[in-house]
Short mmCIF file of C-alpha atoms and ligand atoms in Angstrom, two decimals:
data_model
loop_
_atom_site.label_atom_id
_atom_site.label_comp_id
_atom_site.label_asym_id
_atom_site.label_seq_id
_atom_site.Cartn_x
_atom_site.Cartn_y
_atom_site.Cartn_z
CA TYR A 12 150.19 62.71 46.35
CA THR A 13 148.44 59.75 46.74
CA LYS A 14 151.59 57.87 47.26
CA LYS A 15 152.35 60.20 50.48
CA HIS A 16 148.99 60.51 51.61
CA SER A 17 148.55 57.19 51.53
CA LYS A 18 152.24 55.99 53.07
CA ASN A 19 151.13 58.68 56.05
CA SER A 20 147.36 56.97 56.12
CA PHE A 21 148.65 53.40 56.67
CA SER A 22 151.35 54.51 59.45
CA LEU A 23 148.51 56.15 61.22
CA PHE A 24 146.16 53.18 60.88
CA SER A 25 149.15 50.74 62.24
CA HIS A 26 149.55 52.83 64.98
CA GLU A 27 145.78 52.77 65.51
CA LEU A 28 145.83 49.02 65.61
CA ASN A 29 149.10 48.76 67.53
CA LYS A 30 147.92 50.39 70.04
CA GLU A 31 144.84 48.70 70.44
CA ILE A 32 146.46 45.89 70.39
CA ALA A 33 148.16 46.74 73.24
CA ASP A 34 145.16 48.45 75.14
CA LYS A 35 143.63 44.43 74.86
CA LEU A 36 146.90 43.00 75.92
CA THR A 37 147.14 45.31 78.99
CA ILE A 38 143.62 44.89 79.65
CA GLU A 39 143.84 40.64 79.42
CA ARG A 40 147.11 40.99 81.77
CA GLU A 41 145.73 43.22 84.69
CA LEU A 42 142.11 41.02 84.79
CA LYS A 43 144.43 38.57 85.85
CA SER A 44 145.16 40.64 89.31
CA ALA A 45 141.63 42.32 88.92
CA ILE A 46 139.46 40.17 91.39
CA ARG A 47 142.23 39.32 93.66
CA ASN A 48 142.93 42.98 94.21
CA ASP A 49 139.30 44.05 94.80
CA GLU A 50 138.76 45.93 91.74
CA PHE A 51 135.33 44.61 90.38
CA LEU A 52 132.24 46.10 91.39
CA ILE A 53 128.73 45.90 90.75
CA HIS A 54 126.06 49.01 90.02
CA TYR A 55 122.23 48.29 90.05
CA GLN A 56 119.99 49.70 88.03
CA PRO A 57 116.13 49.15 88.60
CA ILE A 58 113.98 47.74 86.32
CA MET A 59 110.29 49.22 86.56
CA ASP A 60 106.72 47.52 86.54
CA LEU A 61 105.80 49.89 84.25
CA ALA A 62 101.52 49.61 84.65
CA ALA A 63 102.46 49.58 88.91
CA GLY A 64 105.28 52.46 88.94
CA LYS A 65 107.21 49.68 91.24
CA ILE A 66 110.87 48.48 91.30
CA SER A 67 110.40 44.74 89.29
CA ALA A 68 114.24 44.23 89.29
CA MET A 69 117.21 45.28 89.71
CA GLU A 70 120.14 44.59 86.34
CA ALA A 71 123.60 43.95 87.58
CA LEU A 72 126.46 45.91 85.64
CA ILE A 73 129.72 45.30 86.32
CA ARG A 74 132.27 48.03 86.44
CA TRP A 75 135.87 47.89 86.52
CA ASN A 76 137.75 50.26 88.77
CA HIS A 77 141.07 49.76 87.36
CA PRO A 78 144.28 51.90 89.38
CA GLU A 79 145.52 54.00 86.32
CA LEU A 80 142.67 53.43 83.61
CA GLY A 81 139.73 54.62 86.12
CA MET A 82 136.26 53.07 85.52
CA VAL A 83 136.43 50.75 82.44
CA PRO A 84 133.52 49.98 80.86
CA PRO A 85 132.44 46.45 80.73
CA ASP A 86 131.98 46.47 76.44
CA ARG A 87 135.99 47.14 77.00
CA PHE A 88 136.65 44.00 79.15
CA ILE A 89 134.02 41.88 78.92
CA PRO A 90 135.10 40.43 75.52
CA VAL A 91 138.74 40.47 75.96
CA SER A 92 138.00 38.31 78.98
CA GLU A 93 135.90 35.92 76.89
CA GLU A 94 138.08 35.25 74.78
CA SER A 95 141.14 34.85 77.40
CA GLY A 96 138.26 32.56 79.80
CA GLN A 97 138.41 34.68 82.54
CA ILE A 98 134.89 35.25 81.60
CA ILE A 99 134.16 32.28 83.81
CA ALA A 100 135.73 33.54 87.39
CA ILE A 101 134.63 37.23 86.49
CA GLY A 102 131.32 35.92 86.00
CA LYS A 103 130.56 33.56 88.73
CA TRP A 104 131.79 36.88 90.86
CA VAL A 105 129.08 38.82 89.49
CA LEU A 106 126.62 35.74 90.12
CA TYR A 107 127.55 35.44 93.41
CA THR A 108 127.94 39.13 94.24
CA ALA A 109 124.12 40.00 93.12
CA CYS A 110 122.74 37.30 94.42
CA SER A 111 123.98 37.98 98.05
CA GLN A 112 123.75 41.67 98.04
CA THR A 113 119.84 40.83 96.60
CA LYS A 114 119.38 38.40 100.05
CA GLN A 115 120.84 41.00 101.61
CA TRP A 116 118.03 43.97 100.49
CA GLN A 117 115.29 41.57 101.46
CA GLN A 118 116.85 41.02 104.85
CA GLN A 119 116.78 44.33 105.34
CA GLY A 120 112.78 44.54 104.62
CA TYR A 121 112.49 45.90 101.05
CA ALA A 122 109.71 44.75 98.82
CA PRO A 123 111.68 41.69 97.12
CA PHE A 124 112.64 42.20 93.46
CA ARG A 125 114.49 39.72 90.85
CA ILE A 126 117.81 40.60 90.42
CA CYS A 127 118.62 40.32 86.65
CA VAL A 128 122.67 38.84 85.96
CA ASN A 129 123.94 38.83 82.35
CA ILE A 130 125.57 35.63 81.87
CA SER A 131 128.04 35.52 78.28
CA THR A 132 127.52 32.58 75.81
CA ILE A 133 130.93 31.34 77.04
CA GLN A 134 129.54 30.45 81.18
CA LEU A 135 126.27 28.86 79.99
CA GLN A 136 128.13 26.28 77.61
CA HIS A 137 130.59 25.31 80.55
CA PRO A 138 130.18 22.04 81.46
CA ASN A 139 129.66 23.05 85.46
CA PHE A 140 127.57 26.04 84.80
CA VAL A 141 123.62 25.00 86.20
CA GLN A 142 125.85 23.21 89.35
CA LEU A 143 127.55 26.74 90.15
CA VAL A 144 124.01 28.59 89.50
CA LYS A 145 122.80 26.14 92.27
CA GLY A 146 125.40 26.23 94.87
CA ILE A 147 125.45 29.78 94.93
CA LEU A 148 121.58 29.65 95.44
CA GLU A 149 122.41 27.84 97.95
CA GLU A 150 125.18 29.58 99.69
CA THR A 151 123.36 32.71 99.32
CA GLY A 152 119.72 31.51 100.34
CA LEU A 153 118.69 33.51 98.04
CA GLU A 154 115.42 31.84 96.22
CA ALA A 155 115.79 30.71 92.65
CA LYS A 156 112.49 32.73 91.80
CA TRP A 157 114.53 35.50 92.37
CA LEU A 158 117.10 35.23 90.23
CA GLU A 159 117.03 36.46 86.03
CA LEU A 160 119.81 35.31 83.74
CA GLU A 161 120.09 37.38 80.65
CA VAL A 162 121.52 36.25 77.52
CA THR A 163 122.00 37.46 73.55
CA GLU A 164 120.62 35.81 70.54
CA SER A 165 123.72 35.00 69.69
CA ILE A 166 123.25 31.96 72.52
CA LEU A 167 121.07 30.44 70.03
CA LEU A 168 123.57 30.20 67.36
CA GLU A 169 125.08 27.37 69.23
CA ASP A 170 124.62 23.53 69.38
CA THR A 171 121.11 23.52 69.95
CA GLU A 172 120.63 20.19 71.88
CA THR A 173 123.32 20.80 74.44
CA LEU A 174 121.80 24.48 74.82
CA LYS A 175 118.50 23.02 74.98
CA GLU A 176 119.41 20.75 78.09
CA SER A 177 121.42 23.41 80.21
CA LEU A 178 118.69 25.63 79.64
CA LEU A 179 116.36 23.11 80.82
CA SER A 180 118.00 22.27 83.85
CA LEU A 181 118.31 26.19 84.61
CA LYS A 182 114.90 26.18 84.24
CA ALA A 183 114.10 23.19 86.71
CA LEU A 184 115.79 25.31 89.55
CA GLY A 185 113.10 27.54 89.48
CA ILE A 186 115.14 30.57 88.26
CA SER A 187 113.66 32.46 84.68
CA MET A 188 115.69 33.49 81.78
CA SER A 189 115.80 36.61 79.35
CA ILE A 190 116.82 37.40 75.97
CA ASP A 191 119.06 40.88 75.99
CA ASP A 192 119.15 42.83 73.75
CA PHE A 193 116.29 41.57 71.27
CA GLY A 194 115.98 42.74 67.69
CA THR A 195 119.42 42.97 66.93
CA GLY A 196 120.02 39.47 65.64
CA PHE A 197 117.64 37.47 63.55
CA THR A 198 116.10 35.50 65.92
CA SER A 199 112.58 34.98 65.85
CA LEU A 200 110.28 35.10 68.80
CA ASN A 201 109.01 31.94 68.27
CA TYR A 202 112.22 29.93 68.65
CA LEU A 203 112.67 31.89 71.52
CA ARG A 204 109.35 30.42 72.94
CA GLN A 205 110.73 26.82 72.42
CA PHE A 206 113.68 27.35 74.36
CA SER A 207 111.43 28.65 77.62
CA PHE A 208 112.48 32.30 77.74
CA ASP A 209 110.13 34.03 80.20
CA ARG A 210 111.37 37.72 78.75
CA VAL A 211 112.42 39.53 76.13
CA LYS A 212 114.21 43.04 76.73
CA ILE A 213 113.47 44.80 73.34
CA ASP A 214 117.34 46.61 72.49
CA ARG A 215 117.25 49.98 73.47
CA SER A 216 118.19 51.17 69.75
CA PHE A 217 114.56 50.42 69.19
CA VAL A 218 113.30 52.32 71.89
CA GLN A 219 114.91 55.36 70.96
CA ASP A 220 113.92 55.12 67.60
CA ILE A 221 110.09 55.67 69.46
CA ASN A 222 110.79 59.28 68.74
CA GLN A 223 112.61 59.10 65.76
CA ASP A 224 110.19 57.42 63.55
CA LEU A 225 107.03 55.33 62.73
CA SER A 226 109.45 52.26 62.61
CA GLY A 227 110.46 52.60 66.19
CA LYS A 228 106.91 52.91 67.09
CA ALA A 229 105.74 49.91 64.20
CA ILE A 230 109.15 47.50 65.46
CA THR A 231 108.02 47.71 69.60
CA SER A 232 104.58 47.64 69.47
CA THR A 233 105.11 44.53 67.49
CA ILE A 234 107.44 42.65 69.60
CA ILE A 235 104.90 43.69 72.39
CA ALA A 236 102.09 41.92 70.62
CA LEU A 237 103.81 39.16 69.27
CA ALA A 238 105.92 37.99 72.87
CA HIS A 239 102.47 38.12 74.62
CA LYS A 240 100.33 36.40 72.23
CA LEU A 241 103.70 33.76 73.12
CA GLY A 242 103.38 34.24 76.81
CA MET A 243 106.42 36.58 77.10
CA GLU A 244 106.71 39.02 79.09
CA VAL A 245 108.49 42.20 77.44
CA VAL A 246 111.06 44.82 79.00
CA ALA A 247 111.86 47.76 77.03
CA GLU A 248 115.84 49.05 77.58
CA GLY A 249 116.90 52.55 77.62
CA ILE A 250 113.81 54.52 78.24
CA GLU A 251 115.27 58.18 78.39
CA ASP A 252 112.12 60.33 78.20
CA SER A 253 107.90 60.55 78.88
CA VAL A 254 107.66 60.19 75.25
CA GLN A 255 109.02 56.69 75.04
CA LEU A 256 107.54 55.87 78.31
CA SER A 257 103.70 56.94 77.49
CA TYR A 258 103.97 54.94 74.05
CA LEU A 259 105.40 52.02 75.91
CA VAL A 260 102.55 52.09 79.07
CA ASN A 261 100.26 52.19 75.93
CA GLU A 262 101.18 49.67 74.22
CA LEU A 263 101.29 47.35 77.73
CA CYS A 264 105.06 46.96 77.61
CA ASN A 265 105.61 45.08 81.03
CA GLU A 266 108.52 46.35 82.29
CA GLY A 267 111.23 49.46 81.96
CA GLN A 268 114.43 50.48 82.38
CA GLY A 269 116.63 53.39 81.70
CA TYR A 270 118.39 56.40 82.80
CA TYR A 271 114.46 58.31 82.69
CA PHE A 272 114.17 56.02 85.84
CA CYS A 273 117.62 55.81 87.38
CA ARG A 274 121.14 55.47 86.07
CA PRO A 275 123.03 52.35 87.25
CA LYS A 276 124.73 52.77 90.82
CA SER A 277 126.50 50.72 93.46
CA ALA A 278 123.93 49.18 96.11
CA ASP A 279 124.74 51.68 98.91
CA GLN A 280 123.87 54.68 96.48
CA HIS A 281 120.42 53.18 95.68
CA ASP A 282 118.00 55.29 97.46
CA LEU A 283 116.37 52.91 98.59
CA LEU A 284 112.85 55.12 99.79
CA ILE A 285 112.01 54.20 96.16
CA MET A 286 111.52 50.78 97.10
CA ASP A 287 108.71 49.81 99.09
CA LYS A 288 109.67 48.24 102.97
P1 C2E B 310 122.90 45.06 78.89
O1 C2E B 310 122.91 44.28 79.49
O2 C2E B 310 122.01 45.34 77.28
O3 C2E B 310 122.82 46.30 79.26
C1 C2E B 310 122.16 47.68 79.61
C2 C2E B 310 123.50 48.73 79.27
O4 C2E B 310 122.84 50.03 78.58
C3 C2E B 310 124.19 49.12 80.33
O5 C2E B 310 125.48 49.72 79.55
C4 C2E B 310 123.25 50.13 80.82
O6 C2E B 310 124.16 51.54 81.61
C5 C2E B 310 122.88 50.66 79.53
N1 C2E B 310 121.75 51.80 79.90
C6 C2E B 310 120.79 51.77 80.87
N2 C2E B 310 119.73 52.71 80.48
C7 C2E B 310 119.97 53.49 79.46
C8 C2E B 310 119.85 54.56 79.02
O7 C2E B 310 118.76 54.94 79.25
N3 C2E B 310 120.36 55.05 78.00
C9 C2E B 310 121.45 54.37 77.39
N4 C2E B 310 122.29 55.10 76.48
N5 C2E B 310 121.86 53.35 78.20
C10 C2E B 310 121.50 52.71 78.96
P2 C2E B 310 126.93 49.03 80.59
O8 C2E B 310 126.56 48.75 82.30
O9 C2E B 310 127.83 49.65 79.92
O10 C2E B 310 126.91 47.71 79.78
C11 C2E B 310 127.38 46.90 78.64
C12 C2E B 310 126.76 45.79 78.39
O11 C2E B 310 127.93 44.91 79.05
C13 C2E B 310 125.76 44.95 79.25
O12 C2E B 310 124.45 45.06 78.27
C14 C2E B 310 126.13 43.57 78.85
O13 C2E B 310 126.12 43.02 77.91
C15 C2E B 310 127.30 43.65 79.55
N6 C2E B 310 127.73 43.39 80.75
C16 C2E B 310 127.53 44.11 82.02
N7 C2E B 310 127.56 43.36 82.92
C17 C2E B 310 128.22 42.22 82.82
C18 C2E B 310 128.43 40.96 83.31
O14 C2E B 310 128.77 41.02 84.91
N8 C2E B 310 128.31 40.14 82.54
C19 C2E B 310 128.62 40.20 81.01
N9 C2E B 310 128.83 38.61 80.87
N10 C2E B 310 128.41 40.76 80.61
C20 C2E B 310 128.37 42.16 81.43
MG1 MG B 311 121.60 42.86 80.01
MG1 MG B 312 120.58 45.45 76.80
MG1 MG B 313 123.05 46.01 76.02
#
């Protein structure tokens, strides 16, 4: 039994592993032509001002509309593009497209909101990144104060002097910075403050736990209170129901996003009536 069984499970395992490697190679190869073939698009998800009940920002979330694979979610191709270096070109496309769409919304007369763009560590470490951001703001005509870059905590594990310098030059452009998925890594809020982050986004796993147990409530309210004491604002990710929302409003969380308000969708699918003109 054991011999046969282990042999089978080994071949099953190696079959799955081969498939995973093959998929990854396909994705890496096809990514090369994705920009050229215009296969990327951005879905935008509103971030609400919880006290005012109005949109205060939009997060840009990339999608890949592959001719055979269909809609490929970012978790499947962003890590591959980071390994291959393709994230540099993809990230540039996202930044340019999101800034130019936001400028367009402003020109159409909608009350302005921030555009939040996810940036990978590889991009932030690229020597020309600050110049790139500056150039895109100039080209699109978007004022720096409407752009926010979201980075994850892993960035803070990097070489701190160079990192501090890039963050300071980015801040000097007048844009804002936030920490995404906060609470899943090992950073303290005080450390974030030293790097002059403006906002902390509470990871959606904690927001989901608000309904589950006392620790979800304890963790979210502690993050909110401490971030506020250190002069940072707080955004809650992944709000899916009114129980989570009222808890967060009560704890004075500044902003929130999630399916409860709106799913991410393309610019022209947004019901622009929810934005004030
Ligand atoms: P993220 O930045 O934390 O983005 C939030 C994710 O949560 C999005 O997944 C969004 O669709 C999802 N979400 C929003 N509200 C809810 C909710 O109420 N419930 C649930 N269950 N999920 C919700 P998405 O779009 O699949 O993106 C996944 C991740 O991919 C992002 O996580 C971000 O880390 C990365 N990503 C997306 N676009 C880009 C990009 O342009 N560049 C880079 N470097 N990374 C990106
Ligand atoms: Mg994000
Ligand atoms: Mg997040
Ligand atoms: Mg996430």
